[in-house]
mmCIF file of C-alpha atoms in Angstrom:
data_model
loop_
_atom_site.group_PDB
_atom_site.id
_atom_site.type_symbol
_atom_site.label_atom_id
_atom_site.label_comp_id
_atom_site.label_asym_id
_atom_site.label_seq_id
_atom_site.Cartn_x
_atom_site.Cartn_y
_atom_site.Cartn_z
ATOM 1 C CA MET A 1464 0.000 0.000 0.000
ATOM 2 C CA THR A 1465 1.389 3.413 -0.926
ATOM 3 C CA PRO A 1466 1.907 6.006 1.823
ATOM 4 C CA ARG A 1467 -0.888 8.132 0.347
ATOM 5 C CA ALA A 1468 -3.318 5.188 0.256
ATOM 6 C CA ARG A 1469 -2.316 4.262 3.817
ATOM 7 C CA ALA A 1470 -3.017 7.827 4.987
ATOM 8 C CA TRP A 1471 -6.459 7.767 3.336
ATOM 9 C CA ALA A 1472 -7.197 4.367 4.877
ATOM 10 C CA GLU A 1473 -6.148 5.590 8.344
ATOM 11 C CA GLY A 1474 -8.318 8.678 7.907
ATOM 12 C CA GLY A 1475 -11.283 6.597 6.778
ATOM 13 C CA VAL A 1476 -10.970 4.247 9.740
ATOM 14 C CA ALA A 1477 -10.663 7.231 12.097
ATOM 15 C CA LEU A 1478 -13.767 8.838 10.571
ATOM 16 C CA LEU A 1479 -15.778 5.626 10.811
ATOM 17 C CA SER A 1480 -14.638 5.110 14.417
ATOM 18 C CA GLY A 1481 -15.634 8.672 15.282
ATOM 19 C CA VAL A 1482 -19.091 8.284 13.754
ATOM 20 C CA ILE A 1483 -19.688 4.999 15.595
ATOM 21 C CA PHE A 1484 -18.469 6.578 18.846
ATOM 22 C CA ALA A 1485 -20.728 9.625 18.408
ATOM 23 C CA LEU A 1486 -23.733 7.417 17.658
ATOM 24 C CA GLY A 1487 -23.006 5.378 20.776
ATOM 25 C CA LEU A 1488 -22.802 8.546 22.858
ATOM 26 C CA ALA A 1489 -26.104 9.805 21.469
ATOM 27 C CA VAL A 1490 -27.970 6.509 21.871
ATOM 28 C CA SER A 1491 -26.690 6.053 25.446
ATOM 29 C CA GLY A 1492 -27.705 9.555 26.503
ATOM 30 C CA MET A 1493 -24.171 10.768 27.173
ATOM 31 C CA THR A 1494 -24.741 13.764 24.908
ATOM 32 C CA ARG A 1495 -27.398 15.026 27.337
ATOM 33 C CA ALA A 1496 -25.718 17.018 30.104
ATOM 34 C CA GLU A 1497 -28.562 16.392 32.559
ATOM 35 C CA LYS A 1498 -28.109 12.626 32.148
ATOM 36 C CA VAL A 1499 -24.398 12.843 32.942
ATOM 37 C CA VAL A 1500 -24.921 15.212 35.883
ATOM 38 C CA GLY A 1501 -27.604 12.824 37.178
ATOM 39 C CA PHE A 1502 -25.005 10.067 37.156
ATOM 40 C CA LEU A 1503 -22.330 12.185 38.840
ATOM 41 C CA ASN A 1504 -24.670 13.531 41.555
ATOM 42 C CA PHE A 1505 -24.965 10.813 44.206
ATOM 43 C CA PHE A 1506 -27.074 12.942 46.547
ATOM 44 C CA ARG A 1507 -30.054 14.002 44.396
ATOM 45 C CA GLY A 1508 -31.797 11.408 42.289
ATOM 46 C CA TRP A 1509 -28.705 9.452 41.318
ATOM 47 C CA ASP A 1510 -29.069 7.855 37.868
ATOM 48 C CA PRO A 1511 -26.783 4.784 37.657
ATOM 49 C CA SER A 1512 -27.661 3.982 34.021
ATOM 50 C CA LEU A 1513 -24.409 5.366 32.622
ATOM 51 C CA MET A 1514 -22.545 2.644 34.530
ATOM 52 C CA PHE A 1515 -23.930 0.272 31.914
ATOM 53 C CA VAL A 1516 -22.503 2.481 29.160
ATOM 54 C CA MET A 1517 -19.076 2.356 30.795
ATOM 55 C CA GLY A 1518 -19.395 -1.367 31.494
ATOM 56 C CA GLY A 1519 -20.357 -2.029 27.883
ATOM 57 C CA ALA A 1520 -17.422 0.019 26.621
ATOM 58 C CA ILE A 1521 -15.015 -1.820 28.912
ATOM 59 C CA ALA A 1522 -16.380 -5.217 27.823
ATOM 60 C CA VAL A 1523 -16.073 -4.386 24.105
ATOM 61 C CA HIS A 1524 -12.570 -3.023 24.623
ATOM 62 C CA ALA A 1525 -11.463 -6.084 26.618
ATOM 63 C CA VAL A 1526 -12.548 -8.452 23.845
ATOM 64 C CA ALA A 1527 -11.153 -6.247 21.063
ATOM 65 C CA TRP A 1528 -7.832 -5.806 22.879
ATOM 66 C CA ARG A 1529 -7.353 -9.572 23.228
ATOM 67 C CA LEU A 1530 -7.989 -10.011 19.489
ATOM 68 C CA ILE A 1531 -5.825 -7.059 18.471
ATOM 69 C CA LYS A 1532 -2.864 -8.148 20.632
ATOM 70 C CA ARG A 1533 -2.512 -11.261 18.495
ATOM 71 C CA ARG A 1534 -1.824 -9.218 15.360
ATOM 72 C CA PRO A 1535 1.765 -8.309 14.473
ATOM 73 C CA SER A 1536 0.705 -4.768 13.489
ATOM 74 C CA PRO A 1537 -2.406 -2.689 12.805
ATOM 75 C CA LEU A 1538 -4.019 -2.927 9.375
ATOM 76 C CA PHE A 1539 -3.018 0.568 8.240
ATOM 77 C CA SER A 1540 -0.004 1.418 10.379
ATOM 78 C CA ALA A 1541 3.484 0.047 10.891
ATOM 79 C CA ARG A 1542 3.089 -0.443 14.652
ATOM 80 C CA PHE A 1543 0.661 -0.163 17.540
ATOM 81 C CA LEU A 1544 0.803 3.079 19.499
ATOM 82 C CA VAL A 1545 0.479 1.825 23.063
ATOM 83 C CA PRO A 1546 1.312 4.102 26.008
ATOM 84 C CA THR A 1547 4.284 2.863 27.993
ATOM 85 C CA ARG A 1548 4.377 5.317 30.925
ATOM 86 C CA ARG A 1549 2.916 3.916 34.110
ATOM 87 C CA ASP A 1550 3.821 6.618 36.611
ATOM 88 C CA LEU A 1551 1.360 9.012 38.209
ATOM 89 C CA ASP A 1552 2.823 12.494 38.330
ATOM 90 C CA ALA A 1553 1.411 15.794 39.601
ATOM 91 C CA ARG A 1554 0.606 16.955 36.082
ATOM 92 C CA LEU A 1555 -1.574 13.900 35.396
ATOM 93 C CA LEU A 1556 -3.365 14.110 38.749
ATOM 94 C CA ILE A 1557 -4.021 17.859 38.476
ATOM 95 C CA GLY A 1558 -5.219 17.494 34.887
ATOM 96 C CA ALA A 1559 -7.530 14.628 35.844
ATOM 97 C CA ALA A 1560 -8.964 16.679 38.711
ATOM 98 C CA ILE A 1561 -9.598 19.684 36.453
ATOM 99 C CA PHE A 1562 -11.187 17.402 33.849
ATOM 100 C CA GLY A 1563 -13.447 15.855 36.500
ATOM 101 C CA VAL A 1564 -14.543 19.231 37.852
ATOM 102 C CA GLY A 1565 -15.324 20.445 34.339
ATOM 103 C CA TRP A 1566 -17.252 17.273 33.553
ATOM 104 C CA GLY A 1567 -19.228 17.514 36.780
ATOM 105 C CA LEU A 1568 -20.055 21.193 36.374
ATOM 106 C CA GLY A 1569 -20.774 21.163 32.651
ATOM 107 C CA GLY A 1570 -22.168 17.679 32.205
ATOM 108 C CA PHE A 1571 -19.979 17.202 29.132
ATOM 109 C CA CYS A 1572 -16.512 15.921 28.429
ATOM 110 C CA PRO A 1573 -14.870 16.552 25.032
ATOM 111 C CA GLY A 1574 -16.345 13.569 23.124
ATOM 112 C CA PRO A 1575 -19.987 14.058 24.107
ATOM 113 C CA GLY A 1576 -19.575 17.831 23.847
ATOM 114 C CA LEU A 1577 -18.429 17.535 20.247
ATOM 115 C CA ALA A 1578 -21.116 14.972 19.405
ATOM 116 C CA SER A 1579 -23.759 17.239 20.982
ATOM 117 C CA LEU A 1580 -22.900 20.083 18.618
ATOM 118 C CA VAL A 1581 -24.872 18.250 15.921
ATOM 119 C CA THR A 1582 -28.069 18.828 17.910
ATOM 120 C CA GLY A 1583 -27.456 22.567 18.116
ATOM 121 C CA THR A 1584 -27.853 22.582 21.895
ATOM 122 C CA PRO A 1585 -26.723 25.987 23.235
ATOM 123 C CA THR A 1586 -25.233 24.311 26.320
ATOM 124 C CA ALA A 1587 -23.030 22.095 24.139
ATOM 125 C CA LEU A 1588 -21.897 25.074 22.085
ATOM 126 C CA ALA A 1589 -21.074 27.060 25.234
ATOM 127 C CA PHE A 1590 -19.168 24.081 26.642
ATOM 128 C CA MET A 1591 -17.130 23.593 23.467
ATOM 129 C CA VAL A 1592 -16.255 27.303 23.245
ATOM 130 C CA ALA A 1593 -15.223 27.304 26.924
ATOM 131 C CA MET A 1594 -13.195 24.118 26.408
ATOM 132 C CA LEU A 1595 -11.359 25.607 23.428
ATOM 133 C CA VAL A 1596 -10.651 28.837 25.338
ATOM 134 C CA GLY A 1597 -9.419 26.777 28.299
ATOM 135 C CA SER A 1598 -7.232 24.626 26.038
ATOM 136 C CA PHE A 1599 -5.733 27.717 24.413
ATOM 137 C CA GLY A 1600 -5.114 29.286 27.821
ATOM 138 C CA ALA A 1601 -3.538 26.086 29.126
ATOM 139 C CA SER A 1602 -1.211 25.886 26.124
ATOM 140 C CA LYS A 1603 -0.055 29.443 26.816
ATOM 141 C CA ALA A 1604 0.370 28.760 30.559
ATOM 142 C CA GLU A 1605 2.038 25.366 30.058
ATOM 143 C CA PRO A 1606 5.673 26.543 30.301
ATOM 144 C CA ALA A 1607 5.013 28.228 33.665
ATOM 145 C CA ILE A 1608 3.034 25.223 34.927
ATOM 146 C CA THR A 1609 5.823 22.840 33.903
ATOM 147 C CA ARG A 1610 8.442 24.965 35.694
ATOM 148 C CA ALA A 1611 6.302 25.128 38.846
ATOM 149 C CA LEU A 1612 5.730 21.365 38.862
ATOM 150 C CA GLN A 1613 9.439 20.667 38.370
ATOM 151 C CA ARG A 1614 10.232 22.718 41.491
ATOM 152 C CA THR A 1615 7.995 20.552 43.682
#
């Protein structure tokens, strides 16, 4: 396969994966902020239904991972891109905490927020704009954050 054909194949697989993921988010209700907040709020009308979404995703991934591990390489790439770092550093923990607070307050994380844009929901649009502004701000503040974390 030529490099150009490989790039198109990778892009096509990525597009198909994204569409399937977005459909799964929509069908499961994860594109509705109130559904997610209902799951994250244990004290007022907790809605445990999204546990089944996570459980289903974990089950599919577990089966797929076992099948994929047997292959020498991906279909359209030279090698698998598997994370190798296993340490928990301050940057990861702080980022995870900020992500969790944003998810809890907004009811969206990036995937469902992007998928929700299709519906034209003002809340999803506001979330995505805020996320992009926050990402831009974080990229500008990153050198100072890195220096501060290295001093600790």
